[in-house]
Amino acid sequence: MRFKKMFEKLKINDKYTMRNRVCCAPMAFALVACIPEVNEKSFRKLEAPARGGDAIVSVGELDVNFTDAVRIPLDPIDFKAKDGYAVEKIGEYARRIKKHGAIALCELAHPGAEKVPFSDKEEAIGPIDEIRPNGVPVRAMTKEDMDRVAQDFATAAKFVQNCGYDGVVIHGGHGFLFTQFLSSTYNKREDEFGGSLENRAKFPIQILKTIREATGKDFIIELRISADDGYVGENHGVTPEETGMFAHMLEGIIDLIQVSTGIYYDAVETHQFSSMFVPHGVNAGLSEIVKRYTKLPVGVVGGINSPEQIEEILEKGQADYIVLGRQSIADPELVNKTKAGEEDRIRRCLRCYKCFPGSPEEGYTDLPFDSKELAKTVGECTINPLANLPFDPYNLEPIKEVKKVLVVGGGVGGIQAAITAFDRGHDVILAEKDGKLGGMLFFTDIDIDKPDLRNFKDVMIREIERRDIKVLLNTEITVEKIKEINPDVVILAVGSEPNLVKIPGIENAYQSLDAYRGKVKLGKNIIFIGGGLIGAEQGLYLAKLGHKVTIIEMLPRIANEAYGMYREALIREISKENIEVLENTKCLEIYKDSVKVLTAKGEEKIIKGDTILYALGMKSVNIDEIKNNLDKNIEIKIIGDAKKPGKVDRAIKEGYLAALEI
């Protein structure tokens, strides 16, 4: 077998053995199970990786109390209840997971000083008295607080055990309570809980021992821990070496230790949620260090999205098992596909943050939702249209009749529509005016920051090749051509084209996508007119090639249509390169070797450049002729950019749903 280590079993304790070395990281929020309008979506989200072959699937955060541990303002439950609504609903996660042969865990969490109080009955507590940067006062925990919180963890663990779970994941990382006590930088206590590592570890060990005493020897206890807080210099606290020593102290108390990194409230910078701009498997070096100190099985999480890397990490002995987070949403069938020898069909996570863009508590003020709404919707995916659907895609009614379906446009939205229509049983033709499929994602073949998006495009093309779908390349679809094909349904996925804004001298500039196509001879100094996502990302790409780039944007910020962690990651990456960003700046006129702008201060200014590119937004391709002249008996569906210019996620989802409606 090619992936031998990946499919080895791993004994956890006398009762439980992992069927392979791949686990699903804690996802969703446990308490969402108690929200009737969204709980089914959440159940399916966790059922999917269990069905897909993962050995362990973990349900996301369950606050251990509802005073100082609350992170998301969801309705509280009674942890002492033996039955009733909460037991039934939270237990449904476990039943769905275990139905497919996976081990079911639930994550218990206490944010400590990172808590944001949602009422005057709540407070933030931690190792020390302080005022957090967000203005929240934190009270130093007393010994009585520690005893109470340790018992809260144990009570919540007993509740989870009663709900039918095989064990718990204790969230000890990402700047939460465990990390606060373990960090020599943060924990400045002068009593028995501060100072040496042994002292700083006392309270976390107390929590874990209290859980073990309450739940028994066979109940799995996994600890998620940040082996490094992600910072450098004098503020660097937690180290992988000390984490390894701490893990050694836990032998005989817990069963598994999962290595993560970073601080939740600075997730991008500290790689707690790694971006597309850092290597995959970013934490494997940390888990390798931790493993040197302990006999506990050590897992690692962090941007791992391929069976090849899973096998490499295991083969090198950097970890004993692999934990997949966002990849479990992008393609929960990774294990099954790999086992079947179909690893080239895996949709590999883009790390685009669509599934979890950040939260208001992290300081993201540009999110289009509050934290409670986020808890309900977390889990969308750019490349997996089945993620977070309001219905069960595994229980669809079969089609009533086979129809001839013509999909016009070979971008990924059209490809998804063709795949889904074919899989439903229809006769499908896919027409593309260019000589190859992939549409607007052609640029991923060139852009050095887009290897995962390129892989997704190529996977989609291969999925077409695997099916008996008739593909017409170099084919312009007209009304006459449609009449010749005579379909029952036409799905228009013809995409969008660049806007041409009337700026004096625009003929002296080039449309930016033509630079990807090799149609522009680029000079050393490049001016971008338009700093939306296209301008910002392409400007970054060209800067990485060695060009000096200036981005001119009318709005107060570039990449304005992005938000949360992705925009932060992009802006951080831009700041590292030779790029000048001029926001609140209007382009007045374009010359052959310069542009005239109106600056944020209201001054006119000339900016010199060798090559001038414009990225001024996109508009839908005009489809009026087809819509107005097509036979009324032919059903028309319009998806993706043909309906309204947008991002890949909408094109994929609309392509999938349009095919289901046939």
Short mmCIF file of N, CA and C in Angstrom, two decimals, residues 314-447:
data_model
loop_
_atom_site.label_atom_id
_atom_site.label_comp_id
_atom_site.label_asym_id
_atom_site.label_seq_id
_atom_site.Cartn_x
_atom_site.Cartn_y
_atom_site.Cartn_z
N LEU A 314 4.14 11.17 9.19
CA LEU A 314 4.14 9.92 9.96
C LEU A 314 5.42 9.14 9.72
N GLU A 315 5.85 9.08 8.48
CA GLU A 315 7.05 8.32 8.13
C GLU A 315 8.29 8.91 8.79
N LYS A 316 8.34 10.23 8.88
CA LYS A 316 9.49 10.89 9.51
C LYS A 316 9.44 10.80 11.04
N GLY A 317 8.33 10.33 11.58
CA GLY A 317 8.19 10.26 13.02
C GLY A 317 7.95 11.61 13.68
N GLN A 318 7.43 12.57 12.90
CA GLN A 318 7.13 13.89 13.46
C GLN A 318 5.84 13.89 14.27
N ALA A 319 5.01 12.90 14.06
CA ALA A 319 3.76 12.75 14.81
C ALA A 319 3.30 11.31 14.71
N ASP A 320 2.42 10.91 15.63
CA ASP A 320 1.86 9.56 15.61
C ASP A 320 0.50 9.52 14.91
N TYR A 321 -0.17 10.66 14.86
CA TYR A 321 -1.43 10.76 14.13
C TYR A 321 -1.61 12.18 13.63
N ILE A 322 -2.49 12.33 12.65
CA ILE A 322 -2.69 13.60 11.96
C ILE A 322 -4.11 14.10 12.21
N VAL A 323 -4.22 15.39 12.48
CA VAL A 323 -5.51 16.01 12.75
C VAL A 323 -5.82 17.00 11.63
N LEU A 324 -6.95 16.78 10.97
CA LEU A 324 -7.38 17.64 9.86
C LEU A 324 -8.53 18.52 10.31
N GLY A 325 -8.39 19.82 10.14
CA GLY A 325 -9.45 20.75 10.49
C GLY A 325 -10.22 21.17 9.26
N ARG A 326 -9.79 22.26 8.63
CA ARG A 326 -10.51 22.78 7.47
C ARG A 326 -10.55 21.79 6.31
N GLN A 327 -9.53 20.92 6.21
CA GLN A 327 -9.55 19.91 5.15
C GLN A 327 -10.73 18.97 5.30
N SER A 328 -11.18 18.74 6.53
CA SER A 328 -12.33 17.86 6.76
C SER A 328 -13.63 18.47 6.26
N ILE A 329 -13.63 19.77 6.03
CA ILE A 329 -14.77 20.43 5.41
C ILE A 329 -14.61 20.45 3.90
N ALA A 330 -13.40 20.77 3.44
CA ALA A 330 -13.14 20.84 2.00
C ALA A 330 -13.39 19.51 1.32
N ASP A 331 -12.99 18.41 1.95
CA ASP A 331 -13.26 17.08 1.42
C ASP A 331 -13.23 16.07 2.55
N PRO A 332 -14.37 15.80 3.18
CA PRO A 332 -14.41 14.85 4.29
C PRO A 332 -14.13 13.41 3.85
N GLU A 333 -14.04 13.17 2.54
CA GLU A 333 -13.78 11.82 2.03
C GLU A 333 -12.30 11.57 1.76
N LEU A 334 -11.41 12.39 2.31
CA LEU A 334 -9.98 12.23 2.03
C LEU A 334 -9.50 10.81 2.34
N VAL A 335 -9.87 10.27 3.48
CA VAL A 335 -9.38 8.93 3.87
C VAL A 335 -9.91 7.87 2.92
N ASN A 336 -11.21 7.90 2.66
CA ASN A 336 -11.79 6.88 1.78
C ASN A 336 -11.24 6.97 0.37
N LYS A 337 -11.06 8.18 -0.14
CA LYS A 337 -10.52 8.34 -1.49
C LYS A 337 -9.08 7.83 -1.56
N THR A 338 -8.31 8.11 -0.52
CA THR A 338 -6.93 7.63 -0.49
C THR A 338 -6.88 6.11 -0.43
N LYS A 339 -7.73 5.54 0.39
CA LYS A 339 -7.77 4.08 0.53
C LYS A 339 -8.15 3.41 -0.79
N ALA A 340 -8.98 4.07 -1.58
CA ALA A 340 -9.41 3.53 -2.87
C ALA A 340 -8.43 3.83 -3.99
N GLY A 341 -7.30 4.48 -3.66
CA GLY A 341 -6.33 4.82 -4.69
C GLY A 341 -6.75 5.99 -5.54
N GLU A 342 -7.64 6.84 -5.01
CA GLU A 342 -8.17 7.98 -5.77
C GLU A 342 -7.76 9.30 -5.13
N GLU A 343 -6.52 9.36 -4.66
CA GLU A 343 -6.06 10.58 -4.01
C GLU A 343 -6.04 11.78 -4.95
N ASP A 344 -6.01 11.54 -6.26
CA ASP A 344 -6.04 12.65 -7.21
C ASP A 344 -7.44 13.27 -7.34
N ARG A 345 -8.42 12.72 -6.63
CA ARG A 345 -9.78 13.27 -6.63
C ARG A 345 -10.07 14.13 -5.40
N ILE A 346 -9.12 14.21 -4.50
CA ILE A 346 -9.34 14.94 -3.25
C ILE A 346 -9.37 16.44 -3.51
N ARG A 347 -10.41 17.09 -3.00
CA ARG A 347 -10.48 18.55 -3.04
C ARG A 347 -9.68 19.06 -1.85
N ARG A 348 -8.55 19.66 -2.12
CA ARG A 348 -7.60 20.01 -1.08
C ARG A 348 -7.81 21.45 -0.60
N CYS A 349 -7.90 21.59 0.69
CA CYS A 349 -8.25 22.87 1.33
C CYS A 349 -7.39 24.01 0.81
N LEU A 350 -8.05 25.15 0.54
CA LEU A 350 -7.37 26.34 0.03
C LEU A 350 -6.82 27.22 1.16
N ARG A 351 -7.26 26.95 2.38
CA ARG A 351 -6.95 27.84 3.52
C ARG A 351 -7.37 29.28 3.21
N CYS A 352 -8.60 29.40 2.71
CA CYS A 352 -9.14 30.70 2.30
C CYS A 352 -9.98 31.34 3.40
N TYR A 353 -10.24 30.58 4.49
CA TYR A 353 -11.00 31.05 5.66
C TYR A 353 -12.50 31.21 5.40
N LYS A 354 -12.99 30.64 4.32
CA LYS A 354 -14.44 30.71 4.09
C LYS A 354 -15.19 30.00 5.21
N CYS A 355 -14.68 28.88 5.67
CA CYS A 355 -15.38 28.08 6.69
C CYS A 355 -15.40 28.78 8.04
N PHE A 356 -14.31 29.48 8.37
CA PHE A 356 -14.26 30.24 9.62
C PHE A 356 -13.44 31.50 9.36
N PRO A 357 -14.10 32.61 9.03
CA PRO A 357 -13.37 33.83 8.65
C PRO A 357 -12.83 34.63 9.82
N GLY A 358 -13.10 34.18 11.04
CA GLY A 358 -12.75 34.95 12.22
C GLY A 358 -14.02 35.31 12.97
N SER A 359 -13.87 35.89 14.16
CA SER A 359 -15.04 36.23 14.96
C SER A 359 -14.91 37.66 15.49
N PRO A 360 -16.03 38.27 15.85
CA PRO A 360 -15.97 39.62 16.42
C PRO A 360 -15.10 39.68 17.67
N GLU A 361 -15.09 38.59 18.48
CA GLU A 361 -14.30 38.57 19.71
C GLU A 361 -12.80 38.65 19.43
N GLU A 362 -12.40 38.27 18.21
CA GLU A 362 -10.99 38.36 17.84
C GLU A 362 -10.61 39.76 17.36
N GLY A 363 -11.59 40.65 17.30
CA GLY A 363 -11.30 42.01 16.88
C GLY A 363 -11.60 42.29 15.43
N TYR A 364 -12.23 41.34 14.73
CA TYR A 364 -12.57 41.57 13.32
C TYR A 364 -13.87 42.35 13.24
N THR A 365 -13.75 43.61 12.90
CA THR A 365 -14.91 44.50 12.88
C THR A 365 -15.57 44.55 11.51
N ASP A 366 -14.99 43.85 10.51
CA ASP A 366 -15.54 43.93 9.15
C ASP A 366 -16.35 42.70 8.77
N LEU A 367 -16.69 41.85 9.75
CA LEU A 367 -17.43 40.64 9.46
C LEU A 367 -18.90 40.95 9.20
N PRO A 368 -19.53 40.24 8.28
CA PRO A 368 -20.95 40.51 7.98
C PRO A 368 -21.91 39.75 8.89
N PHE A 369 -21.48 39.42 10.13
CA PHE A 369 -22.33 38.69 11.07
C PHE A 369 -21.79 38.89 12.48
N ASP A 370 -22.65 38.60 13.48
CA ASP A 370 -22.18 38.63 14.86
C ASP A 370 -21.74 37.22 15.27
N SER A 371 -21.26 37.08 16.49
CA SER A 371 -20.68 35.80 16.91
C SER A 371 -21.72 34.70 17.00
N LYS A 372 -22.94 35.03 17.39
CA LYS A 372 -23.98 34.00 17.48
C LYS A 372 -24.36 33.50 16.09
N GLU A 373 -24.46 34.43 15.14
CA GLU A 373 -24.76 34.04 13.77
C GLU A 373 -23.61 33.21 13.19
N LEU A 374 -22.39 33.58 13.54
CA LEU A 374 -21.23 32.82 13.09
C LEU A 374 -21.31 31.38 13.57
N ALA A 375 -21.69 31.18 14.84
CA ALA A 375 -21.78 29.83 15.39
C ALA A 375 -22.78 28.97 14.62
N LYS A 376 -23.79 29.62 14.06
CA LYS A 376 -24.80 28.89 13.29
C LYS A 376 -24.33 28.56 11.88
N THR A 377 -23.47 29.42 11.32
CA THR A 377 -23.13 29.28 9.90
C THR A 377 -21.73 28.76 9.64
N VAL A 378 -20.88 28.66 10.67
CA VAL A 378 -19.51 28.22 10.47
C VAL A 378 -19.50 26.87 9.74
N GLY A 379 -18.62 26.74 8.76
CA GLY A 379 -18.54 25.47 8.03
C GLY A 379 -18.88 25.55 6.56
N GLU A 380 -19.15 26.75 6.04
CA GLU A 380 -19.29 26.89 4.59
C GLU A 380 -17.94 26.57 3.95
N CYS A 381 -17.92 26.29 2.65
CA CYS A 381 -16.66 25.95 2.00
C CYS A 381 -16.64 26.47 0.57
N THR A 382 -15.51 27.02 0.16
CA THR A 382 -15.38 27.53 -1.20
C THR A 382 -15.47 26.42 -2.23
N ILE A 383 -14.88 25.26 -1.94
CA ILE A 383 -14.74 24.22 -2.97
C ILE A 383 -15.60 23.00 -2.75
N ASN A 384 -16.32 22.93 -1.63
CA ASN A 384 -17.20 21.79 -1.37
C ASN A 384 -18.64 22.27 -1.27
N PRO A 385 -19.44 22.09 -2.32
CA PRO A 385 -20.81 22.60 -2.29
C PRO A 385 -21.73 21.86 -1.32
N LEU A 386 -21.29 20.68 -0.85
CA LEU A 386 -22.11 19.91 0.09
C LEU A 386 -21.98 20.44 1.51
N ALA A 387 -20.99 21.28 1.77
CA ALA A 387 -20.76 21.76 3.13
C ALA A 387 -21.85 22.71 3.57
N ASN A 388 -22.43 22.40 4.74
CA ASN A 388 -23.38 23.29 5.40
C ASN A 388 -24.67 23.52 4.62
N LEU A 389 -25.08 22.52 3.86
CA LEU A 389 -26.35 22.62 3.13
C LEU A 389 -27.53 22.55 4.09
N PRO A 390 -28.66 23.17 3.75
CA PRO A 390 -29.85 23.09 4.60
C PRO A 390 -30.61 21.78 4.44
N PHE A 391 -30.13 20.88 3.57
CA PHE A 391 -30.76 19.58 3.38
C PHE A 391 -29.66 18.52 3.32
N ASP A 392 -30.06 17.26 3.43
CA ASP A 392 -29.09 16.16 3.42
C ASP A 392 -28.84 15.70 1.99
N PRO A 393 -27.66 15.94 1.44
CA PRO A 393 -27.40 15.56 0.05
C PRO A 393 -27.35 14.06 -0.17
N TYR A 394 -27.29 13.29 0.92
CA TYR A 394 -27.25 11.83 0.80
C TYR A 394 -28.65 11.22 0.77
N ASN A 395 -29.66 12.07 0.93
CA ASN A 395 -31.04 11.56 0.94
C ASN A 395 -31.90 12.26 -0.12
N LEU A 396 -31.31 12.57 -1.25
CA LEU A 396 -32.06 13.23 -2.32
C LEU A 396 -32.97 12.25 -3.04
N GLU A 397 -34.12 12.73 -3.47
CA GLU A 397 -35.02 11.91 -4.27
C GLU A 397 -34.40 11.70 -5.66
N PRO A 398 -34.53 10.51 -6.23
CA PRO A 398 -34.00 10.29 -7.58
C PRO A 398 -34.73 11.15 -8.61
N ILE A 399 -34.09 11.42 -9.74
CA ILE A 399 -34.72 12.24 -10.78
C ILE A 399 -35.93 11.50 -11.36
N LYS A 400 -36.91 12.27 -11.82
CA LYS A 400 -38.13 11.68 -12.36
C LYS A 400 -37.97 11.30 -13.84
N GLU A 401 -37.13 12.05 -14.56
CA GLU A 401 -36.87 11.72 -15.96
C GLU A 401 -35.48 12.22 -16.37
N VAL A 402 -34.89 11.52 -17.29
CA VAL A 402 -33.58 11.91 -17.80
C VAL A 402 -33.76 13.06 -18.79
N LYS A 403 -32.99 14.14 -18.59
CA LYS A 403 -33.08 15.30 -19.47
C LYS A 403 -31.72 15.56 -20.13
N LYS A 404 -31.80 16.18 -21.29
CA LYS A 404 -30.59 16.58 -21.98
C LYS A 404 -30.21 17.97 -21.48
N VAL A 405 -29.04 18.06 -20.88
CA VAL A 405 -28.62 19.30 -20.22
C VAL A 405 -27.40 19.87 -20.95
N LEU A 406 -27.50 21.11 -21.36
CA LEU A 406 -26.36 21.82 -21.96
C LEU A 406 -25.84 22.83 -20.95
N VAL A 407 -24.59 22.66 -20.54
CA VAL A 407 -23.94 23.63 -19.65
C VAL A 407 -23.04 24.50 -20.52
N VAL A 408 -23.28 25.80 -20.50
CA VAL A 408 -22.52 26.73 -21.32
C VAL A 408 -21.52 27.46 -20.43
N GLY A 409 -20.25 27.15 -20.60
CA GLY A 409 -19.20 27.76 -19.80
C GLY A 409 -18.44 26.72 -19.01
N GLY A 410 -17.14 26.62 -19.28
CA GLY A 410 -16.32 25.58 -18.66
C GLY A 410 -15.48 26.05 -17.51
N GLY A 411 -15.92 27.10 -16.81
CA GLY A 411 -15.29 27.46 -15.54
C GLY A 411 -15.70 26.46 -14.47
N VAL A 412 -15.23 26.65 -13.25
CA VAL A 412 -15.50 25.64 -12.22
C VAL A 412 -16.98 25.58 -11.83
N GLY A 413 -17.70 26.71 -11.96
CA GLY A 413 -19.14 26.66 -11.70
C GLY A 413 -19.86 25.79 -12.71
N GLY A 414 -19.55 25.99 -13.97
CA GLY A 414 -20.14 25.16 -15.02
C GLY A 414 -19.72 23.71 -14.89
N ILE A 415 -18.46 23.48 -14.55
CA ILE A 415 -17.99 22.10 -14.36
C ILE A 415 -18.75 21.43 -13.23
N GLN A 416 -18.95 22.15 -12.11
CA GLN A 416 -19.69 21.55 -11.00
C GLN A 416 -21.13 21.23 -11.41
N ALA A 417 -21.75 22.12 -12.16
CA ALA A 417 -23.11 21.87 -12.63
C ALA A 417 -23.15 20.63 -13.51
N ALA A 418 -22.18 20.49 -14.40
CA ALA A 418 -22.13 19.34 -15.30
C ALA A 418 -21.92 18.04 -14.53
N ILE A 419 -21.00 18.05 -13.57
CA ILE A 419 -20.73 16.87 -12.75
C ILE A 419 -21.97 16.44 -12.00
N THR A 420 -22.62 17.39 -11.33
CA THR A 420 -23.79 17.06 -10.51
C THR A 420 -24.94 16.58 -11.37
N ALA A 421 -25.18 17.25 -12.49
CA ALA A 421 -26.27 16.82 -13.38
C ALA A 421 -26.01 15.41 -13.90
N PHE A 422 -24.79 15.12 -14.28
CA PHE A 422 -24.46 13.78 -14.77
C PHE A 422 -24.63 12.73 -13.67
N ASP A 423 -24.13 13.04 -12.48
CA ASP A 423 -24.24 12.09 -11.38
C ASP A 423 -25.68 11.84 -10.97
N ARG A 424 -26.54 12.80 -11.24
CA ARG A 424 -27.97 12.62 -10.95
C ARG A 424 -28.64 11.75 -12.01
N GLY A 425 -27.98 11.55 -13.15
CA GLY A 425 -28.53 10.66 -14.17
C GLY A 425 -28.90 11.32 -15.48
N HIS A 426 -28.58 12.60 -15.65
CA HIS A 426 -28.94 13.31 -16.87
C HIS A 426 -27.89 13.13 -17.96
N ASP A 427 -28.28 13.41 -19.19
CA ASP A 427 -27.39 13.41 -20.35
C ASP A 427 -26.81 14.82 -20.46
N VAL A 428 -25.48 14.95 -20.32
CA VAL A 428 -24.87 16.27 -20.15
C VAL A 428 -23.88 16.59 -21.27
N ILE A 429 -23.97 17.83 -21.76
CA ILE A 429 -23.00 18.39 -22.70
C ILE A 429 -22.43 19.64 -22.05
N LEU A 430 -21.11 19.76 -22.08
CA LEU A 430 -20.44 20.93 -21.52
C LEU A 430 -19.72 21.67 -22.65
N ALA A 431 -20.08 22.92 -22.88
CA ALA A 431 -19.50 23.70 -23.97
C ALA A 431 -18.66 24.84 -23.43
N GLU A 432 -17.48 25.02 -24.02
CA GLU A 432 -16.55 26.08 -23.60
C GLU A 432 -15.98 26.76 -24.83
N LYS A 433 -16.02 28.11 -24.86
CA LYS A 433 -15.56 28.84 -26.04
C LYS A 433 -14.05 28.80 -26.21
N ASP A 434 -13.29 28.61 -25.11
CA ASP A 434 -11.84 28.52 -25.21
C ASP A 434 -11.39 27.09 -25.47
N GLY A 435 -10.10 26.93 -25.58
CA GLY A 435 -9.55 25.61 -25.91
C GLY A 435 -9.30 24.71 -24.72
N LYS A 436 -9.61 25.18 -23.51
CA LYS A 436 -9.43 24.35 -22.33
C LYS A 436 -10.44 24.76 -21.26
N LEU A 437 -10.67 23.84 -20.32
CA LEU A 437 -11.59 24.11 -19.22
C LEU A 437 -10.86 24.84 -18.09
N GLY A 438 -11.64 25.43 -17.20
CA GLY A 438 -11.07 26.10 -16.04
C GLY A 438 -11.47 27.54 -15.90
N GLY A 439 -11.88 28.16 -17.01
CA GLY A 439 -12.39 29.52 -16.96
C GLY A 439 -11.41 30.51 -16.36
N MET A 440 -11.91 31.37 -15.50
CA MET A 440 -11.11 32.43 -14.91
C MET A 440 -9.96 31.91 -14.05
N LEU A 441 -10.02 30.66 -13.65
CA LEU A 441 -8.94 30.12 -12.82
C LEU A 441 -7.71 29.75 -13.62
N PHE A 442 -7.66 30.14 -14.89
CA PHE A 442 -6.45 29.93 -15.69
C PHE A 442 -5.24 30.55 -15.02
N PHE A 443 -5.46 31.66 -14.29
CA PHE A 443 -4.33 32.39 -13.70
C PHE A 443 -3.63 31.58 -12.60
N THR A 444 -4.31 30.56 -12.06
CA THR A 444 -3.68 29.76 -11.00
C THR A 444 -2.53 28.93 -11.54
N ASP A 445 -2.47 28.73 -12.85
CA ASP A 445 -1.32 28.02 -13.43
C ASP A 445 -0.05 28.84 -13.32
N ILE A 446 -0.21 30.13 -13.03
CA ILE A 446 0.92 31.06 -13.05
C ILE A 446 1.21 31.63 -11.67
N ASP A 447 0.17 32.01 -10.94
CA ASP A 447 0.34 32.72 -9.66
C ASP A 447 0.94 31.80 -8.61
#
